[in-house]
Short mmCIF file of C-alpha atoms in Angstrom, two decimals:
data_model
loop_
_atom_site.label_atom_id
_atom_site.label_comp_id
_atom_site.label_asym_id
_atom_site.label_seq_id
_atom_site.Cartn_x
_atom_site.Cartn_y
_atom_site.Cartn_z
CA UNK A 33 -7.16 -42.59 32.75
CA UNK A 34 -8.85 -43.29 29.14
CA UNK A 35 -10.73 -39.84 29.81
CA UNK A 36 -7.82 -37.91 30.80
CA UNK A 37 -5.37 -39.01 27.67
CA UNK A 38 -8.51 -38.45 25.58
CA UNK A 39 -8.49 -34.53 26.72
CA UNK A 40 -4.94 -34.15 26.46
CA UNK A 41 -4.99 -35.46 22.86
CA UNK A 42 -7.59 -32.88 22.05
CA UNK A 43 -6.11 -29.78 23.69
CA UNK A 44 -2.96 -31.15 21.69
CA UNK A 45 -4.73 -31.17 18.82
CA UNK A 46 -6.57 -27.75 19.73
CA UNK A 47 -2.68 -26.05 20.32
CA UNK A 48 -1.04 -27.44 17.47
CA UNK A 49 -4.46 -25.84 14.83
CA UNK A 50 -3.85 -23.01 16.72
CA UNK A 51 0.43 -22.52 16.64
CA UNK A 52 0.06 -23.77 12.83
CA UNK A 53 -2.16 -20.26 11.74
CA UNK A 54 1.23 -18.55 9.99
CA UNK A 55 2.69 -15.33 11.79
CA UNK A 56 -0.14 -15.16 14.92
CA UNK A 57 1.17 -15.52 18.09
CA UNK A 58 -0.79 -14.26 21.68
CA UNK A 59 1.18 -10.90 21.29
CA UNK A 60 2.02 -10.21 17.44
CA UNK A 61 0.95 -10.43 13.58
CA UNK A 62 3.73 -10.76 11.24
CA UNK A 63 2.93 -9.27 8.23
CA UNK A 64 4.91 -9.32 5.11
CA UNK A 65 5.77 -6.83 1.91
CA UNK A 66 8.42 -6.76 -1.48
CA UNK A 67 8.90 -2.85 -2.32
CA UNK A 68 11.30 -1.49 -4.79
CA UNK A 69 13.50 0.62 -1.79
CA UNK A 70 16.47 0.92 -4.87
CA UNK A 71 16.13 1.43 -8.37
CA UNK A 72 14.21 3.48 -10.70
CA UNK A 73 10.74 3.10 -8.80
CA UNK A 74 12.68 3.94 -5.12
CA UNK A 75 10.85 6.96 -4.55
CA UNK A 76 7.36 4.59 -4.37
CA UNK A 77 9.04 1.84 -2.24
CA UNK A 78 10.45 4.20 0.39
CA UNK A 79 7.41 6.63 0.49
CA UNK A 80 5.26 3.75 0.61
CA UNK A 81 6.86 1.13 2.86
CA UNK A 82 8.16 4.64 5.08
CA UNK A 83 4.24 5.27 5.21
CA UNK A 84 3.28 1.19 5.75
CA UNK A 85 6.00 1.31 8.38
CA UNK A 86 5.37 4.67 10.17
CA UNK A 87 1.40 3.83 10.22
CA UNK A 88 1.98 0.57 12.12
CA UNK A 89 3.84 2.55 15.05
CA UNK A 90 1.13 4.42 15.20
CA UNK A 91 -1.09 1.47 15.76
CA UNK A 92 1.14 -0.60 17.95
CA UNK A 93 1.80 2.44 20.03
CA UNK A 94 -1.94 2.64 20.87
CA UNK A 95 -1.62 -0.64 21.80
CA UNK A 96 -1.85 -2.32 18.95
CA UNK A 97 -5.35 -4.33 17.68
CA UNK A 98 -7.05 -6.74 20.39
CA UNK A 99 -4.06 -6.76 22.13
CA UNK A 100 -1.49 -7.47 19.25
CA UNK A 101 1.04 -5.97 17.80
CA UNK A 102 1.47 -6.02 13.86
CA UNK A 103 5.07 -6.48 12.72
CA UNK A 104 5.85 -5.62 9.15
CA UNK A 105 9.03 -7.43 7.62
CA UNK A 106 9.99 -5.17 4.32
CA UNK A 107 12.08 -6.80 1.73
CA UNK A 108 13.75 -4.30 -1.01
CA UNK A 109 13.51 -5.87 -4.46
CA UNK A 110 14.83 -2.94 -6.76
CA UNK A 111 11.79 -3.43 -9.28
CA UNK A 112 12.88 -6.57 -10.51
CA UNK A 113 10.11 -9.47 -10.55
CA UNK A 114 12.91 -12.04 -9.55
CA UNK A 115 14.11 -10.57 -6.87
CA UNK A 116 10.23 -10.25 -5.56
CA UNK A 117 9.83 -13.67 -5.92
CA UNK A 118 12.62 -14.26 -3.91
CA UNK A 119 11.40 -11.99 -1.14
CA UNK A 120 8.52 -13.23 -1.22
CA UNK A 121 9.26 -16.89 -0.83
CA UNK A 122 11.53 -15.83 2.34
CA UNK A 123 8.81 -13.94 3.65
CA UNK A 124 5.94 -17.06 3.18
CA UNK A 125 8.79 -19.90 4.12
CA UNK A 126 11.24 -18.34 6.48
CA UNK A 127 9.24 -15.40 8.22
CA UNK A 128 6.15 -17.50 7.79
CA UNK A 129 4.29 -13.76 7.78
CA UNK A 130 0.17 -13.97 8.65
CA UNK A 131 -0.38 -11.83 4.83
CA UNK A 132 1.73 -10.35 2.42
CA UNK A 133 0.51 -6.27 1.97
CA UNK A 134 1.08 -4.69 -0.92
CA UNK A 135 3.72 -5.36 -3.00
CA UNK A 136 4.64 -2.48 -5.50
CA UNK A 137 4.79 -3.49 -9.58
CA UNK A 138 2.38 -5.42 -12.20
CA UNK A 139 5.20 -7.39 -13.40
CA UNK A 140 5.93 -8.41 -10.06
CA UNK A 141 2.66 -9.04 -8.77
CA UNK A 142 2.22 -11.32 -12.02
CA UNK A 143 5.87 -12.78 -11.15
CA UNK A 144 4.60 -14.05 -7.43
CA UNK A 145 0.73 -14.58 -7.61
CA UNK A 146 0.85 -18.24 -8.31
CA UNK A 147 3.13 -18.88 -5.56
CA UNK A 148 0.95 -16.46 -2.78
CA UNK A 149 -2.36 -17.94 -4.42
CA UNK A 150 -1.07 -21.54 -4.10
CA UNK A 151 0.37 -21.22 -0.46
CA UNK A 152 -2.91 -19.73 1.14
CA UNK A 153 -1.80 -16.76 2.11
CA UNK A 154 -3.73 -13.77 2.77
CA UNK A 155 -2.61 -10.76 0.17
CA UNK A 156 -4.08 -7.46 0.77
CA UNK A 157 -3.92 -4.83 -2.31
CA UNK A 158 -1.31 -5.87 -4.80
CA UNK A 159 -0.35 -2.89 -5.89
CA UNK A 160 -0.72 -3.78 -9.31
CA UNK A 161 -3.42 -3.42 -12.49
CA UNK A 162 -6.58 -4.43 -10.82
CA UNK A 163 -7.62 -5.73 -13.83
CA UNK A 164 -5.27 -8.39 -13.90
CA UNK A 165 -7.11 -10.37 -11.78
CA UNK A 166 -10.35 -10.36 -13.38
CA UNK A 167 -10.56 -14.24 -14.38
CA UNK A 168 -7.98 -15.48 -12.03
CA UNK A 169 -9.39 -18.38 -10.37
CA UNK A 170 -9.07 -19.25 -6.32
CA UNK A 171 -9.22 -15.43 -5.04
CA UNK A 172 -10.23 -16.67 -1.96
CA UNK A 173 -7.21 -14.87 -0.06
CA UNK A 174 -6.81 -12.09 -2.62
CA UNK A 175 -8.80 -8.38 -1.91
CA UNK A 176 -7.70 -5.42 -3.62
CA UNK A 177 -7.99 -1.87 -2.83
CA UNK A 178 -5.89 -0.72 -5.81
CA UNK A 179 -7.12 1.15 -9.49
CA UNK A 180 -7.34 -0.91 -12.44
CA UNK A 181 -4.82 1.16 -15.31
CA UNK A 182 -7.40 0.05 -17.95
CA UNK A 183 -10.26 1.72 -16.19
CA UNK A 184 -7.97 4.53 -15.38
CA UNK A 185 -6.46 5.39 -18.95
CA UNK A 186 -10.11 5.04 -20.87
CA UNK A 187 -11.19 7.74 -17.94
CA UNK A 188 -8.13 10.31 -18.42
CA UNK A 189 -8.87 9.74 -22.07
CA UNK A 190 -12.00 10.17 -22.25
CA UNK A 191 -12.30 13.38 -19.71
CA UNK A 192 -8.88 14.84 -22.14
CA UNK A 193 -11.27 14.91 -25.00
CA UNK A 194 -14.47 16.16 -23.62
CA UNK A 195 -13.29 18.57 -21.04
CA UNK A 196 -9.38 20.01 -22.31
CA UNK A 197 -10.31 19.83 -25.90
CA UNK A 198 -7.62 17.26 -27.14
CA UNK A 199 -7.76 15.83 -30.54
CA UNK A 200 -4.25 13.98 -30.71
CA UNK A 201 -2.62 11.93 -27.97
CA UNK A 202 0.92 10.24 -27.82
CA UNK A 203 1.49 7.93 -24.93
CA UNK A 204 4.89 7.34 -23.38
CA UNK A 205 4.48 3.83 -21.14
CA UNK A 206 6.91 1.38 -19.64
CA UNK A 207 7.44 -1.30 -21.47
CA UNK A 208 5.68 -3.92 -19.18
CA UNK A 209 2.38 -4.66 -17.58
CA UNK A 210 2.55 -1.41 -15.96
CA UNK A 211 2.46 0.97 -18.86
CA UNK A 212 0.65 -1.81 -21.43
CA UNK A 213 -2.53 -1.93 -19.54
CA UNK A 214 -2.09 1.37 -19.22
CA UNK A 215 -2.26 2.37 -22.96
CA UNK A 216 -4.54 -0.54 -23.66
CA UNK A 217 -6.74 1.33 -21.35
CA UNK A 218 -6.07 5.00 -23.10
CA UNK A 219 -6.47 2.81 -26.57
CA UNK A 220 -10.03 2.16 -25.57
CA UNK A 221 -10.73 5.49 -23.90
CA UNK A 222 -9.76 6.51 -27.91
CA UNK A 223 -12.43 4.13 -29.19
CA UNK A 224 -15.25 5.75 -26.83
CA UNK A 225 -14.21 9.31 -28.58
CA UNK A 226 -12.46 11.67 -31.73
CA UNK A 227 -9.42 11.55 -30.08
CA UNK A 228 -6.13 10.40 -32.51
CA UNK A 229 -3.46 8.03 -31.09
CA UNK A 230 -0.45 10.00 -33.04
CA UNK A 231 2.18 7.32 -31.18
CA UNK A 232 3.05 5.12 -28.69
CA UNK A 233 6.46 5.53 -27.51
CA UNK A 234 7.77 2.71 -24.52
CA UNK A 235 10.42 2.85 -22.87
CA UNK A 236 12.39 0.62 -20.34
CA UNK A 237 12.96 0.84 -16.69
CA UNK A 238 16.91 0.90 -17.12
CA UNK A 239 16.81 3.66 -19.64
CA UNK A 240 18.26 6.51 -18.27
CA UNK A 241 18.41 9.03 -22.09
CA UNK A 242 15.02 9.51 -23.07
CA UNK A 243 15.83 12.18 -25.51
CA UNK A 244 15.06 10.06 -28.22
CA UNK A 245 12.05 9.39 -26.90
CA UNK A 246 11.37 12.99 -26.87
CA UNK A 247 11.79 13.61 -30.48
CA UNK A 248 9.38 11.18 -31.29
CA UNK A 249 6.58 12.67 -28.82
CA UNK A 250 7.33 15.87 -30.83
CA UNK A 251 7.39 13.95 -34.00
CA UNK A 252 3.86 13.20 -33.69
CA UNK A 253 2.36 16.17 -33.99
CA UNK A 254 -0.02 15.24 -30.71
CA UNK A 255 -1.67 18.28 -28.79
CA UNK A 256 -1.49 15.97 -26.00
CA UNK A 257 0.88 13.21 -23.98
CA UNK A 258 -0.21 10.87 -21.78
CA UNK A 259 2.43 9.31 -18.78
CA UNK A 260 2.85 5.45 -17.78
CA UNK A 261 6.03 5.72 -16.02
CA UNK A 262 7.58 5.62 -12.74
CA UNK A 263 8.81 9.12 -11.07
CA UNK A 264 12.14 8.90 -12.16
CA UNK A 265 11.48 8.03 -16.18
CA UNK A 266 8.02 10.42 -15.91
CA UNK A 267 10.34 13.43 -14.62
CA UNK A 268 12.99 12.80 -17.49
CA UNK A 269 10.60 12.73 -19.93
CA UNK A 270 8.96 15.72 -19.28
CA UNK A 271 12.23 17.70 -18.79
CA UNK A 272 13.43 16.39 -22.15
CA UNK A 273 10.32 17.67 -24.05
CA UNK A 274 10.99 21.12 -21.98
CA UNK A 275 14.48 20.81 -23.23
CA UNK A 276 13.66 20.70 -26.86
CA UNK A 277 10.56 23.31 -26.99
CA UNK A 278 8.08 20.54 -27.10
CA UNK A 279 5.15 21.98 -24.56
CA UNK A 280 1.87 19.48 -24.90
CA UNK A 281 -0.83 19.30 -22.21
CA UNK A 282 0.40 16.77 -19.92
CA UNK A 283 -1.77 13.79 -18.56
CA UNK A 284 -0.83 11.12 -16.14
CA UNK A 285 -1.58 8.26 -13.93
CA UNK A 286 -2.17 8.73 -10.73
CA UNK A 287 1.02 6.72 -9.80
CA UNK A 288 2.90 9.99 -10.47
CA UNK A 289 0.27 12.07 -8.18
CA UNK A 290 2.89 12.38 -5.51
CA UNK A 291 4.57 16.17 -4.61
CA UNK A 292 8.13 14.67 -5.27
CA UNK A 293 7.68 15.27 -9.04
CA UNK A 294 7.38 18.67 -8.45
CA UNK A 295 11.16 18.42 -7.38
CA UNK A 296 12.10 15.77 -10.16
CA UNK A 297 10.15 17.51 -12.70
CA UNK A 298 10.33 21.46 -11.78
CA UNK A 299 8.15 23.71 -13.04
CA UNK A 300 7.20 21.53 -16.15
CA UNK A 301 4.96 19.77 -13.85
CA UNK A 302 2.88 22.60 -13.70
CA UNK A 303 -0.61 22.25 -15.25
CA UNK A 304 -0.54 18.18 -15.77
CA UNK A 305 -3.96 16.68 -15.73
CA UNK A 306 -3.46 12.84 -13.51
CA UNK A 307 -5.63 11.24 -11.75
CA UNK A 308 -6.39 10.17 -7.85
CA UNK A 309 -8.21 7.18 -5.76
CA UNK A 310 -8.38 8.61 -2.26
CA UNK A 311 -7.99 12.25 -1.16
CA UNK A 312 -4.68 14.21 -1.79
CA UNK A 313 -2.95 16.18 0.71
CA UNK A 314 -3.95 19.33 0.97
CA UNK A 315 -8.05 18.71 0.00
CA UNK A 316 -9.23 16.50 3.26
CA UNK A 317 -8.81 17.62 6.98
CA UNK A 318 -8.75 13.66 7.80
CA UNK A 319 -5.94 12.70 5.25
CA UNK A 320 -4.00 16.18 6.52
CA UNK A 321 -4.51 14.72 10.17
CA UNK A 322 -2.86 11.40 9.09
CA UNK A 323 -0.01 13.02 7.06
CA UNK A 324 1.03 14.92 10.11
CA UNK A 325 1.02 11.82 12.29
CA UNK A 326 2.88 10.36 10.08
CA UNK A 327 5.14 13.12 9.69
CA UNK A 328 5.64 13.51 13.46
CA UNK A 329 6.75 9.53 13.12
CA UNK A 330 8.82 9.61 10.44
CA UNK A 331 9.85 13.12 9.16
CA UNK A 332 11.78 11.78 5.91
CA UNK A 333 7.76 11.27 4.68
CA UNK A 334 7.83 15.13 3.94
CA UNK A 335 9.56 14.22 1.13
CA UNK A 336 6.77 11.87 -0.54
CA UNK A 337 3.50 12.49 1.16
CA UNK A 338 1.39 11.13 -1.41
CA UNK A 339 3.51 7.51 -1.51
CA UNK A 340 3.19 7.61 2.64
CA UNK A 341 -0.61 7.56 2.50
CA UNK A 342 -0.49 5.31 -0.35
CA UNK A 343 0.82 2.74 2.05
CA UNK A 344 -1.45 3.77 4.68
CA UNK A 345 -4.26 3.30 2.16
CA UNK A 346 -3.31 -0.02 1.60
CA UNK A 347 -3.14 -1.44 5.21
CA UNK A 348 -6.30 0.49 6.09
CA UNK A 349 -8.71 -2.57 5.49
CA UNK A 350 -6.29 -4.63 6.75
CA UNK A 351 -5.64 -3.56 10.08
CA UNK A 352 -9.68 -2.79 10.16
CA UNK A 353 -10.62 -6.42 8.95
CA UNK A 354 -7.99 -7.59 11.53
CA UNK A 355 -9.68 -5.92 14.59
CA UNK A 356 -13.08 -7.13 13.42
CA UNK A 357 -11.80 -10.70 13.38
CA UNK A 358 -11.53 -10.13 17.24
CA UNK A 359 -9.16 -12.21 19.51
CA UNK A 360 -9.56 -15.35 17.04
CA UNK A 361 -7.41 -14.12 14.46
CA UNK A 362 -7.32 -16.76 11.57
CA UNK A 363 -7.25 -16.31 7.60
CA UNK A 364 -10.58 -17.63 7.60
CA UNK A 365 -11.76 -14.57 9.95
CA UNK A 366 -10.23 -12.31 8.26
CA UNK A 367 -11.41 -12.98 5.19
CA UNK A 368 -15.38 -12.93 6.94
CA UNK A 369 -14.42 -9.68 8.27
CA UNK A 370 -13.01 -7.90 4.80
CA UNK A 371 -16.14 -9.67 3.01
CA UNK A 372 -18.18 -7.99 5.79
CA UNK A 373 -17.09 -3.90 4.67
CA UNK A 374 -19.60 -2.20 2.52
CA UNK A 375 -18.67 1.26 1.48
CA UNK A 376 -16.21 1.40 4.18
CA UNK A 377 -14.00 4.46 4.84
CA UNK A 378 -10.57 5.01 6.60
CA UNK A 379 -8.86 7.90 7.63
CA UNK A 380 -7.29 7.87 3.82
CA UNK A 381 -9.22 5.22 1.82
CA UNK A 382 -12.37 5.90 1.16
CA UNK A 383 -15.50 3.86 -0.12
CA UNK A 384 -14.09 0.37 0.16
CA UNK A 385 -16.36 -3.12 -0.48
CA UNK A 386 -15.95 -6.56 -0.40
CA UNK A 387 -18.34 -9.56 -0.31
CA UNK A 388 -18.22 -12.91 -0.54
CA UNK A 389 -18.69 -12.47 -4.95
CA UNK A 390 -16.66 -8.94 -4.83
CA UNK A 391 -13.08 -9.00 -4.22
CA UNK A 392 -12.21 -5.76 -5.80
CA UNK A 393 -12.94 -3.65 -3.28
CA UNK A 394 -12.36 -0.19 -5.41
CA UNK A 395 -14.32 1.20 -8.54
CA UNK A 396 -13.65 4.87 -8.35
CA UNK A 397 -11.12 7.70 -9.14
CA UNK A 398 -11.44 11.42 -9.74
CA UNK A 399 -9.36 14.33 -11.70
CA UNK A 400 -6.72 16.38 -10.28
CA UNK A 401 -4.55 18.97 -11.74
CA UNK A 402 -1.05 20.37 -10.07
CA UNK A 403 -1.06 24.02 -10.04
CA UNK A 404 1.49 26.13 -7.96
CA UNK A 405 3.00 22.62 -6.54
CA UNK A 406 -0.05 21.80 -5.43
CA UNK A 407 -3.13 20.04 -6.80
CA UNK A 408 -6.27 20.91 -7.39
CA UNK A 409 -9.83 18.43 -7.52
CA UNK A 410 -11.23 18.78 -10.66
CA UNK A 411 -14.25 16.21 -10.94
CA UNK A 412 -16.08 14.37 -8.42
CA UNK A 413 -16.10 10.48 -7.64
CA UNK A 414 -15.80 8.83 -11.12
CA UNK A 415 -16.97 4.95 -11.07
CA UNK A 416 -16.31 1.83 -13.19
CA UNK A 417 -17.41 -1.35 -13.56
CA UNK A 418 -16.20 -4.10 -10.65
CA UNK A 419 -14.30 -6.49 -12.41
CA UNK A 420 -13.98 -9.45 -9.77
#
């Protein structure tokens, strides 16, 4: 009798370690993200949580990994870092999701990291500065696949002075962590070269008018602007400038990369240097492949291709680490199986790796330039240093 009790206790013991692992059940992984599906950064949220969500059928319709299913539950939160830390509290205490994927905005990803960080939970590519987390203690859960917009403005910078010839740059950046690591990064792209800063010109993400903005880009006297800005603020700008005869070369972070600015924008957008971290549409047979699929899924993606493999780009790892884990699907695997990737590529990410020291699991980007509503590769694979 003392035998029998003693095996019950342990496969009660066994059963509740095993229920208590957060969004894994015998059929299903909950996973979690906060994406701005209103507001002035919509057309990222809905081309990347359209791409997130359109990737996952995909998956689960060949059968998912190792026999589950991943669920995604997507929470709009209109930009605002409050509302993501509400979301994302629901999603950790009331959907109890496995890992929280992506989650669109520095100042958001600042607003909730604490909270993820402190309740253990698995957060794959922020999409945020990777720089930002260079220093942060207990990044035990934490692995991004994400550009750092330090590393990313000192490159565009630094390739705008030694390869288009610019002597004078004025930066227009949103006011926030966004568009302030951005410039800090253009600042010391400036420092590496002969390039001028002429001005800095923020701006905010309610601001609607940016015509005054625009006379003080043309104020400057730069030869050259450089774009922090989400779609909607980085099409008015550039229409603004058009509108008042002010024509500089045009440079911009790859966060404005996608086809839809071509429609915001019009034919201003024409000739603007940005840059990229995995293959655009249109310059890789693999990434076409996937952007059909997806399309096929989820025809609405048409409209923002480069935002729907953005979120495929970020679940990649993910849903790779996941079915190296195996049927034992635990954080604790998971992490074993992400530290395990060494220059590991999807069908859109490309070159990712993690260790048990490395965390940042991206160090590269390369040039692009839109011509004819299209873009164009410019440079190859451009590294810098792994911060974390």
């Amino acid at each position: 009798m003392g035998v029998l009790v003693a095996v019950l206790v342990l496969v009660a013991t066994v059963s509740v370690g095993v229920s208590q692992e957060r969004g894994i059940t015998d059929t299903e992984i909950v996973i979690g993200s906060s994406q701005p599906l209103s507001g002035p950064a919509a057309f990222w949220g809905q081309g990347v949580g359209g791409g997130m969500d359109a990737y996952l059928k995909w998956i689960n319709d060949a059968g998912g990994i190792n026999g589950r299913k991943i669920r995604l539950v997507l929470r709009d939160d209109g930009y605002l870092p409050t509302r993501a830390v509400a979301n994302v509290r629901e999603l950790v205490e009331r959907e109890r999701v496995f890992a929280i994927v992506s989650l669109i905005g520095s100042a958001n990803a600042f607003a909730v990291r604490d909270y993820i960080i402190e309740n253990q939970v698995l957060w794959m590519t922020p999409t945020a500065d990777a720089n930002m987390w260079a220093g942060f203690k207990n990044k035990k859960y934490l692995f991004v696949g994400y550009p750092g917009y330090v590393d990313e403005g000192r490159i565009l910078t630094t390739y705008a002075a030694k390869n288009e010839g610019v002597k004078s740059v004025a930066v227009f950046y949103q006011n926030d962590l966004y568009g302030q690591k951005g410039l800090l990064g253009i600042k010391r792209g400036i420092a590496d070269t002969k390039i001028k800063l002429a001005t800095a010109v923020p701006y905010e993400v309610t601001d609607r008018d940016l015509s005054g903005q625009a006379v003080k880009l043309r104020q400057s006297g730069a030869d050259a602007v450089m774009l922090y800005a989400t779609p909607t603020q980085g099409a008015l700008i550039v229409r603004e400038m058009a509108k008042i005869g002010f024509s500089p070369k045009l440079f911009a972070s790859f966060t404005l990369a996608d086809p839809v600015m071509f429609q915001l924008a019009g034919d201003a957008w024409n000739g603007v240097i940005l840059t990229a971290y995995f293959p655009v549409p249109g310059t890789d047979p693999k990434v076409d492949a996937m952007l059909d699929t997806l399309l096929k899924i989820n025809p609405q993606l048409r409209q923002s291709p480069f935002n729907a493999l953005a979120g495929v780009s970020f679940l990649e790892p993910f849903v790779e680490a996941i079915r190296r884990a195996g049927p034992n699907v635990t954080r604790d695997s998971v992490v074993r199986a992400l530290e395990s990737m060494r220059n590991w590529n999807g069908e859109v990410i490309r070159g990712i790796t993690f260790g048990p020291d490395r965390h940042q699991g991206l160090n590269r980007i390369y040039i692009i330039k839109s011509e004819n509503r299209q873009y164009k590769k410019l440079t190859d694979w451009i590294e810098y240093p792994v911060g974390f």
